Coordinates of C-alpha atoms in Angstrom, one line a residue:
Chain A
M28 CA 8.1 34.4 -17.5
K29 CA 10.8 33.2 -15.1
L30 CA 11.2 30.9 -12.2
D31 CA 10.5 32.4 -8.8
T32 CA 14.0 33.0 -7.4
S33 CA 13.1 35.8 -4.9
G34 CA 14.4 33.6 -2.1
L35 CA 17.8 33.4 -3.6
E36 CA 18.4 37.0 -4.4
S37 CA 20.2 39.3 -2.0
A38 CA 18.1 41.8 -0.1
A39 CA 20.2 44.8 -1.1
P40 CA 18.4 46.7 -4.0
V41 CA 20.4 47.0 -7.2
W42 CA 20.8 50.6 -8.4
G43 CA 18.1 51.5 -10.9
A44 CA 16.1 48.3 -10.7
P45 CA 13.0 48.3 -8.6
S46 CA 13.3 45.7 -5.9
E47 CA 10.6 43.3 -5.1
L48 CA 11.1 43.7 -1.4
V49 CA 10.8 47.5 -1.5
D50 CA 7.5 47.2 -3.2
G51 CA 5.9 45.5 -0.2
F52 CA 4.1 42.9 -2.3
S53 CA 6.2 40.3 -4.2
A54 CA 5.4 39.9 -7.9
A55 CA 3.3 36.8 -8.7
P56 CA 5.5 33.7 -8.9
S57 CA 5.8 32.5 -12.5
F58 CA 7.0 29.4 -14.3
E59 CA 7.8 29.0 -18.0
V60 CA 4.9 27.8 -20.1
P61 CA 5.3 25.5 -23.2
N62 CA 4.4 26.5 -26.7
T63 CA 1.6 24.3 -27.9
T64 CA -1.3 24.6 -30.2
D65 CA -3.8 23.3 -27.7
F66 CA -2.6 24.6 -24.4
D67 CA -5.6 23.6 -22.3
G68 CA -5.6 20.0 -23.7
F69 CA -1.9 19.7 -23.0
Q70 CA -2.4 21.0 -19.5
K71 CA -5.1 18.5 -18.8
E72 CA -2.9 15.7 -20.0
A73 CA 0.0 16.9 -17.9
I74 CA -2.1 17.2 -14.8
Q75 CA -3.5 13.7 -15.2
M76 CA 0.0 12.3 -15.7
V77 CA 1.5 13.9 -12.6
K78 CA -1.6 13.6 -10.4
P79 CA -0.7 11.1 -7.7
A80 CA -3.5 9.8 -5.6
K81 CA -2.4 11.2 -2.2
G82 CA -1.8 7.6 -1.1
T83 CA -0.5 8.2 2.4
T84 CA -1.6 8.8 6.0
T85 CA -0.5 11.9 7.9
L86 CA -2.0 13.4 11.0
A87 CA -1.4 16.2 13.5
F88 CA -3.2 17.4 16.6
I89 CA -2.8 19.9 19.4
F90 CA -3.0 19.0 23.0
K91 CA -2.1 20.5 26.4
E92 CA 1.7 20.0 26.1
G93 CA 2.0 21.1 22.4
A94 CA 1.5 19.5 19.1
M95 CA 2.0 16.0 17.8
V96 CA 2.7 15.2 14.2
A97 CA 2.8 11.6 12.7
A98 CA 3.0 10.0 9.3
D99 CA 3.6 6.7 7.5
S100 CA 6.5 6.3 5.0
R101 CA 5.1 4.5 1.9
A102 CA 5.2 5.8 -1.7
S103 CA 3.0 4.0 -4.2
M104 CA 2.7 4.3 -8.0
G105 CA -0.7 2.8 -8.7
G106 CA -0.4 -0.7 -7.2
Y107 CA 3.4 -0.8 -7.0
I108 CA 5.2 0.2 -3.8
S109 CA 8.0 2.4 -5.0
S110 CA 9.5 3.0 -1.5
Q111 CA 8.8 2.1 2.2
S112 CA 11.2 4.7 3.6
V113 CA 10.0 8.2 2.4
K114 CA 10.3 11.1 4.8
K115 CA 6.9 12.6 4.9
I116 CA 7.5 15.0 7.9
I117 CA 9.5 17.9 6.6
E118 CA 11.5 20.1 9.0
I119 CA 10.8 23.6 7.8
N120 CA 12.9 25.1 10.6
P121 CA 13.7 24.1 14.2
Y122 CA 10.3 25.0 15.5
M123 CA 8.0 24.2 12.6
L124 CA 7.1 21.0 10.8
G125 CA 5.2 20.3 7.6
T126 CA 3.6 17.0 6.5
M127 CA 3.7 15.6 2.9
A128 CA 0.7 14.3 1.2
G129 CA 0.2 14.3 -2.6
G130 CA 3.0 14.9 -5.0
A131 CA 6.4 14.4 -3.3
A132 CA 8.2 16.8 -5.5
D133 CA 5.6 19.5 -5.0
C134 CA 5.6 19.1 -1.2
Q135 CA 9.4 19.0 -0.9
F136 CA 9.9 22.1 -3.1
W137 CA 7.3 24.3 -1.6
H138 CA 8.1 23.4 2.0
R139 CA 11.7 24.3 1.3
N140 CA 10.6 27.5 -0.3
L141 CA 8.4 28.2 2.7
G142 CA 11.4 27.7 5.0
I143 CA 13.4 30.2 3.0
K144 CA 10.6 32.8 3.2
C145 CA 10.3 32.2 7.0
R146 CA 14.0 32.8 7.5
L147 CA 13.8 36.0 5.4
H148 CA 11.0 37.2 7.6
E149 CA 13.1 36.5 10.7
L150 CA 16.0 38.5 9.3
A151 CA 13.8 41.4 8.1
N152 CA 11.7 41.6 11.3
K153 CA 14.1 40.4 14.0
R154 CA 11.6 37.9 15.3
R155 CA 10.3 34.5 14.4
I156 CA 7.3 34.2 12.0
S157 CA 4.1 32.9 13.6
V158 CA 2.5 29.6 12.4
T159 CA -0.4 31.7 11.2
G160 CA 1.9 33.8 9.1
A161 CA 3.8 30.8 7.7
S162 CA 0.7 28.9 6.7
K163 CA -0.7 32.0 5.1
L164 CA 2.5 32.5 3.0
L165 CA 2.2 28.9 1.7
A166 CA -1.6 29.1 1.1
N167 CA -1.2 32.2 -0.9
I168 CA 1.5 30.7 -3.1
L169 CA -0.5 27.5 -3.7
Y170 CA -3.7 29.6 -4.5
S171 CA -1.8 31.4 -7.2
Y172 CA -1.0 28.0 -8.8
R173 CA -4.6 26.8 -8.5
G174 CA -5.7 24.7 -11.4
M175 CA -2.2 24.0 -12.7
G176 CA -2.0 20.5 -11.3
L177 CA 0.0 20.9 -8.1
S178 CA -0.9 18.2 -5.6
V179 CA -0.2 19.3 -2.0
G180 CA -2.1 18.3 1.1
T181 CA -0.1 19.5 4.0
M182 CA -0.4 20.5 7.7
I183 CA 1.8 23.1 9.2
A184 CA 2.4 22.5 12.9
G185 CA 4.6 24.7 15.1
W186 CA 5.1 26.6 18.3
D187 CA 5.1 30.4 18.3
E188 CA 4.5 33.2 20.9
T189 CA 0.8 32.3 21.2
G190 CA 1.6 28.6 21.9
P191 CA 1.1 25.6 19.6
G192 CA -0.4 26.2 16.1
L193 CA -1.8 23.8 13.5
Y194 CA -3.1 24.7 10.0
Y195 CA -4.2 22.5 7.1
V196 CA -3.2 23.9 3.7
D197 CA -3.9 22.3 0.3
S198 CA -3.3 22.9 -3.4
E199 CA -6.9 23.9 -4.0
G200 CA -6.1 27.0 -2.0
G201 CA -7.8 25.9 1.2
R202 CA -6.4 26.9 4.6
L203 CA -8.0 25.8 7.9
K204 CA -7.1 26.3 11.5
G205 CA -7.9 23.4 13.8
M206 CA -7.0 21.1 16.7
R207 CA -7.0 17.7 14.8
F208 CA -6.3 16.9 11.2
S209 CA -5.5 13.8 9.2
V210 CA -4.7 13.9 5.4
G211 CA -4.4 11.2 2.8
S212 CA -6.0 8.0 1.6
G213 CA -5.6 6.4 5.1
S214 CA -7.1 9.4 6.9
P215 CA -10.6 8.0 7.5
Y216 CA -9.0 5.1 9.5
A217 CA -6.7 7.4 11.4
Y218 CA -9.5 9.7 12.3
G219 CA -11.5 6.8 13.8
V220 CA -8.7 6.0 16.2
L221 CA -7.6 9.6 16.8
D222 CA -11.1 11.0 17.5
N223 CA -11.9 8.1 19.8
G224 CA -8.7 8.4 21.9
Y225 CA -8.2 12.2 22.0
R226 CA -8.3 14.2 25.2
Y227 CA -6.9 17.7 25.5
D228 CA -5.0 16.9 28.7
M229 CA -2.8 14.0 27.7
S230 CA 0.8 13.6 28.6
V231 CA 3.5 13.6 25.8
E232 CA 3.8 9.8 26.0
E233 CA 0.0 9.2 25.8
A234 CA -0.2 11.6 22.8
A235 CA 2.7 9.9 21.1
E236 CA 1.1 6.5 21.6
L237 CA -2.3 7.8 20.3
A238 CA -0.6 9.2 17.1
R239 CA 1.4 5.9 16.6
R240 CA -1.7 3.8 17.0
A241 CA -3.7 5.9 14.6
I242 CA -1.0 5.6 11.9
Y243 CA -0.7 1.9 12.5
H244 CA -4.5 1.3 12.1
A245 CA -4.4 3.3 8.9
T246 CA -1.5 1.3 7.5
F247 CA -3.4 -1.9 8.4
R248 CA -6.6 -1.0 6.5
D249 CA -5.3 1.3 3.7
G250 CA -3.3 -0.4 0.9
A251 CA -1.5 2.8 0.0
S252 CA 0.0 3.4 3.5
G253 CA 2.6 1.5 5.3
G254 CA 6.3 1.2 6.2
V255 CA 7.4 3.2 9.2
A256 CA 5.2 5.2 11.6
S257 CA 7.2 8.4 12.5
V258 CA 6.0 10.5 15.4
Y259 CA 7.3 14.0 16.1
Y260 CA 6.5 16.3 19.1
V261 CA 6.5 20.1 18.8
G262 CA 7.0 21.8 22.1
P263 CA 8.1 25.2 23.4
N264 CA 11.8 24.4 22.5
G265 CA 11.0 23.3 19.0
W266 CA 10.3 19.8 17.5
K267 CA 11.8 16.5 18.5
K268 CA 11.4 13.1 16.8
I269 CA 9.9 10.7 19.3
S270 CA 9.9 7.4 17.5
G271 CA 10.0 5.7 14.1
D272 CA 8.5 2.2 14.4
D273 CA 8.1 -0.3 11.6
V274 CA 4.4 -1.1 11.3
G275 CA 5.0 -4.7 10.4
E276 CA 6.5 -5.2 13.9
L277 CA 4.0 -2.9 15.6
H278 CA 1.2 -5.2 14.5
Y279 CA 2.7 -8.2 16.3
K280 CA 3.4 -6.0 19.3
Y281 CA -0.3 -4.9 19.6
Y282 CA -1.7 -8.3 18.5
P283 CA 0.8 -11.0 19.4
V284 CA 0.4 -14.4 17.9
L285 CA -1.0 -16.8 20.5
P286 CA -0.6 -20.5 20.2
S287 CA -4.0 -21.8 19.2
T288 CA -5.7 -25.1 19.6
V289 CA -5.5 -27.5 16.6
E290 CA -8.7 -27.1 14.5
Q291 CA -8.3 -30.2 12.4
E292 CA -6.4 -33.3 13.2
M293 CA -4.3 -35.0 10.6
V294 CA -6.0 -37.8 8.7
E295 CA -4.6 -41.0 7.4
A296 CA -3.5 -40.5 3.8
A297 CA -5.7 -42.3 1.3
A298 CA -4.0 -45.4 -0.2
A299 CA -2.5 -44.2 -3.6
Chain B
M14 CA -8.8 0.9 -11.2
Q15 CA -8.8 -2.1 -13.5
I16 CA -11.1 -5.1 -12.8
F17 CA -8.3 -7.5 -12.2
E18 CA -6.9 -5.2 -9.5
Y19 CA -10.2 -4.6 -7.7
N20 CA -9.7 -7.2 -5.0
G21 CA -6.0 -7.8 -5.1
S22 CA -4.3 -11.2 -5.0
A23 CA -1.0 -13.1 -5.2
L24 CA -0.6 -16.7 -6.1
V25 CA 2.4 -18.9 -6.7
A26 CA 2.9 -22.6 -7.3
M27 CA 6.3 -24.3 -7.4
V28 CA 7.6 -27.8 -8.3
G29 CA 10.0 -29.8 -6.0
K30 CA 11.2 -33.4 -5.9
N31 CA 8.0 -35.5 -6.0
C32 CA 6.1 -32.7 -4.4
F33 CA 4.7 -29.3 -5.1
A34 CA 3.9 -26.1 -3.1
I35 CA 1.0 -23.7 -3.8
A36 CA 0.8 -20.4 -1.9
S37 CA -1.4 -17.3 -1.8
D38 CA -1.7 -14.1 0.2
R39 CA -4.6 -13.6 2.6
R40 CA -6.0 -10.1 1.8
L41 CA -9.4 -9.3 0.4
G42 CA -9.8 -5.7 -0.4
V43 CA -12.0 -3.3 -2.2
Q44 CA -9.5 -1.2 -4.1
L45 CA -7.3 0.4 -1.5
Q46 CA -9.4 -0.6 1.6
T47 CA -8.7 -3.9 3.2
I48 CA -11.8 -5.8 4.1
A49 CA -10.5 -9.2 5.3
T50 CA -7.1 -10.7 6.2
D51 CA -8.1 -14.3 6.2
F52 CA -9.4 -14.8 2.7
Q53 CA -9.0 -18.3 1.3
R54 CA -7.8 -18.3 -2.3
I55 CA -6.6 -21.9 -2.6
S56 CA -9.1 -24.7 -2.5
K57 CA -8.7 -28.5 -2.5
I58 CA -10.3 -30.4 -5.4
H59 CA -9.1 -33.7 -4.1
D60 CA -6.2 -34.9 -1.9
R61 CA -3.7 -34.5 -4.8
L62 CA -5.1 -31.6 -6.7
F63 CA -5.3 -27.9 -5.5
L64 CA -6.8 -24.9 -7.3
G65 CA -5.9 -21.3 -6.6
L66 CA -7.9 -18.5 -8.2
S67 CA -6.7 -14.9 -8.4
G68 CA -8.5 -11.9 -9.7
L69 CA -12.0 -10.8 -9.0
A70 CA -13.1 -12.5 -5.8
T71 CA -16.8 -13.0 -6.8
D72 CA -15.8 -14.7 -10.1
A73 CA -13.3 -16.8 -8.2
Q74 CA -16.0 -18.1 -5.9
T75 CA -18.5 -18.8 -8.6
L76 CA -15.9 -20.5 -10.9
Y77 CA -14.7 -22.6 -7.9
Q78 CA -18.3 -23.8 -7.2
R79 CA -18.8 -24.7 -10.9
L80 CA -15.6 -26.7 -11.0
V81 CA -16.3 -28.6 -7.8
F82 CA -19.7 -29.5 -9.3
R83 CA -18.1 -30.8 -12.5
H84 CA -15.5 -32.7 -10.6
K85 CA -18.1 -34.4 -8.3
L86 CA -20.0 -35.5 -11.4
Y87 CA -16.8 -36.9 -12.9
Q88 CA -16.2 -38.8 -9.7
L89 CA -19.7 -40.3 -9.8
R90 CA -19.3 -41.4 -13.4
E91 CA -15.7 -42.5 -13.5
E92 CA -15.5 -43.7 -9.8
R93 CA -12.1 -42.1 -9.4
D94 CA -10.4 -38.7 -9.0
M95 CA -9.5 -36.5 -11.9
K96 CA -5.9 -36.3 -13.1
P97 CA -4.4 -32.8 -12.9
E98 CA -3.9 -32.6 -16.6
T99 CA -7.5 -33.5 -17.3
F100 CA -8.7 -30.9 -14.7
A101 CA -6.6 -28.3 -16.4
N102 CA -8.3 -29.1 -19.7
L103 CA -11.7 -28.8 -17.9
V104 CA -10.9 -25.4 -16.5
S105 CA -9.7 -24.2 -19.8
A106 CA -12.9 -25.3 -21.6
I107 CA -15.1 -23.7 -18.9
L108 CA -13.2 -20.4 -19.2
Y109 CA -13.4 -20.4 -23.0
E110 CA -17.2 -21.0 -22.9
K111 CA -17.3 -17.5 -21.6
R112 CA -15.0 -16.1 -24.3
F113 CA -17.1 -12.9 -24.9
G114 CA -18.0 -12.3 -21.3
P115 CA -15.2 -13.9 -19.3
Y116 CA -14.7 -14.7 -15.7
F117 CA -12.1 -12.2 -14.4
C118 CA -10.0 -14.8 -12.8
Q119 CA -6.6 -16.3 -13.4
P120 CA -6.4 -19.9 -12.1
V121 CA -3.3 -21.7 -10.8
I122 CA -3.6 -25.5 -10.8
A123 CA -1.2 -27.7 -8.9
G124 CA -1.4 -31.5 -8.5
L125 CA 0.3 -34.8 -8.4
G126 CA -0.2 -36.9 -11.5
D127 CA 0.6 -40.4 -12.4
E128 CA 3.7 -41.9 -10.6
D129 CA 3.5 -38.9 -8.2
K130 CA 4.9 -36.5 -10.8
P131 CA 4.1 -32.9 -9.8
F132 CA 2.0 -30.9 -12.3
I133 CA 1.5 -27.1 -12.3
C134 CA -0.1 -24.8 -14.8
T135 CA -1.7 -21.4 -15.0
M136 CA -4.2 -19.8 -17.4
D137 CA -5.3 -16.4 -18.5
S138 CA -8.9 -15.4 -18.0
I139 CA -10.1 -17.0 -21.3
G140 CA -8.4 -20.4 -20.8
A141 CA -4.9 -20.2 -22.5
K142 CA -2.9 -22.8 -20.6
E143 CA 0.6 -22.2 -19.6
L144 CA 2.4 -25.3 -18.5
A145 CA 5.7 -24.9 -16.6
K146 CA 8.2 -27.2 -15.2
D147 CA 9.4 -24.9 -12.4
F148 CA 6.9 -22.3 -11.2
V149 CA 3.8 -20.4 -12.1
V150 CA 2.5 -17.1 -10.7
A151 CA -0.7 -15.0 -10.9
G152 CA -2.2 -11.9 -9.3
T153 CA -1.5 -8.2 -8.9
A154 CA 2.0 -9.0 -7.5
S155 CA 2.8 -11.3 -10.5
E156 CA 5.7 -9.3 -11.9
S157 CA 7.5 -9.2 -8.5
L158 CA 6.7 -12.9 -8.1
Y159 CA 8.3 -13.7 -11.4
G160 CA 11.5 -12.0 -10.4
A161 CA 11.6 -13.5 -7.0
C162 CA 10.8 -17.1 -8.1
E163 CA 13.3 -16.9 -11.0
S164 CA 16.2 -16.0 -8.7
M165 CA 15.2 -18.3 -5.8
F166 CA 14.2 -21.4 -7.6
K167 CA 16.3 -24.6 -7.7
E168 CA 15.6 -27.9 -9.3
D169 CA 14.5 -30.9 -7.2
M170 CA 14.0 -29.2 -3.8
E171 CA 12.9 -31.3 -0.8
P172 CA 9.6 -30.3 0.8
E173 CA 11.1 -28.3 3.6
E174 CA 13.4 -26.4 1.4
L175 CA 10.6 -25.9 -1.1
F176 CA 8.4 -24.4 1.7
E177 CA 11.1 -21.9 2.6
T178 CA 11.7 -20.9 -1.0
V179 CA 8.0 -20.4 -1.8
S180 CA 7.4 -18.5 1.4
Q181 CA 10.3 -16.1 0.9
A182 CA 9.3 -15.5 -2.7
L183 CA 5.7 -14.8 -1.8
L184 CA 6.5 -12.5 1.2
S185 CA 9.1 -10.5 -0.6
S186 CA 6.9 -10.0 -3.6
V187 CA 3.7 -8.9 -1.8
D188 CA 5.8 -6.4 0.3
R189 CA 6.2 -4.5 -3.0
D190 CA 2.4 -4.6 -3.8
C191 CA -0.2 -2.3 -2.2
L192 CA -3.1 -4.7 -3.0
S193 CA -1.9 -8.1 -1.7
G194 CA -0.3 -9.5 1.4
W195 CA -1.4 -9.2 5.0
G196 CA -0.1 -12.7 5.6
G197 CA 0.4 -15.9 3.6
H198 CA -1.1 -19.4 3.1
V199 CA 1.2 -22.2 1.9
Y200 CA 0.3 -25.8 1.1
V201 CA 3.1 -28.3 0.5
V202 CA 1.8 -31.6 -0.9
T203 CA 3.8 -34.8 -1.1
P204 CA 2.4 -38.3 -2.0
T205 CA 1.8 -39.1 1.6
E206 CA 0.8 -35.8 3.3
V207 CA -0.5 -32.3 2.9
K208 CA 1.0 -29.6 5.1
E209 CA -0.9 -26.4 5.4
R210 CA 0.9 -23.4 7.0
I211 CA 0.0 -19.8 7.7
L212 CA 2.8 -17.2 7.2
K213 CA 3.4 -14.3 9.5
G214 CA 3.9 -11.3 7.2
R215 CA 3.8 -7.6 7.2
M216 CA 0.3 -6.3 7.9
D217 CA 0.5 -3.1 6.0

């Protein structure tokens, strides 16, 4: 069993060897498997060891002008904050974005793999892949690894011929089309703000402010989210990064500290 | 998650020149969810003795009530306030009473003893005292706090410099902990006054 390198091989078929591309269906991707006496037990242990708790907040929604994608930037290992500056919005290609929730390595690898497959599709079919197609490619790959401990909770947002598209794809093999999604431990808090403030006909600035606010509120309430709130806009000309605000400063911008009246006057110190 | 990390907390006490500072974070959470951002973890026992309790919040509240009760009885009988060393012994004894079903708390005690000499100590949840001459820490951010205090501490700091040091150590440590932070609360105590200050910190 070998690593899936179909993205790296050249398209020209080698004489005598059947090419994966010629077949129409690619062979099931495969990874090497360790030699152990108790394979199931070993797998369980490995999954528990690698299983991160999707401590993050990401969201994406579609509105009149396109799609908005936003995320925090904190990485946590249990209670310890390992980084406050993780890039959780992955640029698959100039008109498609993916969000990262779950295992960082898993998300980074499979998003890059998806970008390769999208480019190959472009070259083979002389047109860009649709968001529907791209999300289906990723969902099928993740489904084939179902139960093996991958942890991926991602949203694919992009702009294709039919307009803006948004899909939620996860490592359990689920794939959902929708207008609003939020993924991660901070998602309940983000949904509260997002659902309350959402209107289909918003301007780009209003939508960006809604996304930023939703991420900020999630970082306030959720211990595993924080750092920087990044907001990206996906329009007919591709994606553009709108802002990256430190949520520590956002808090004092939304709720400035006002000088308050003294609650307790100083008392004379008791004689020693 | 473990019981000591259920609510999340950060506590630090530091000794200066004839003064001490005791500081805590302000978050009360239920695992990852933040419930309150104005939770009081440090309480005054008397003008020259402060107690901070980290760990499970319900045990911290109950333990605090029991200790105030015992101190008030002491005041009635002895007609004076308890010395910090005596209070530390009292806390240790009360915690060991519950040796086989402990309070899930780690106290930090800070006070001015005889001749205004600052006294600080911390304990584990069953009463093992740890006396220190420079600083003591407790809570979910304790490992970060140890590192920060160790590098920032200097002997014989004046109250203003002590306040700055404690604040920086606390804020930089809780910024590396998911379960504590959301502001800071610092008390700087000298023989003549108690200064209470609230720190503006990252609210994430």
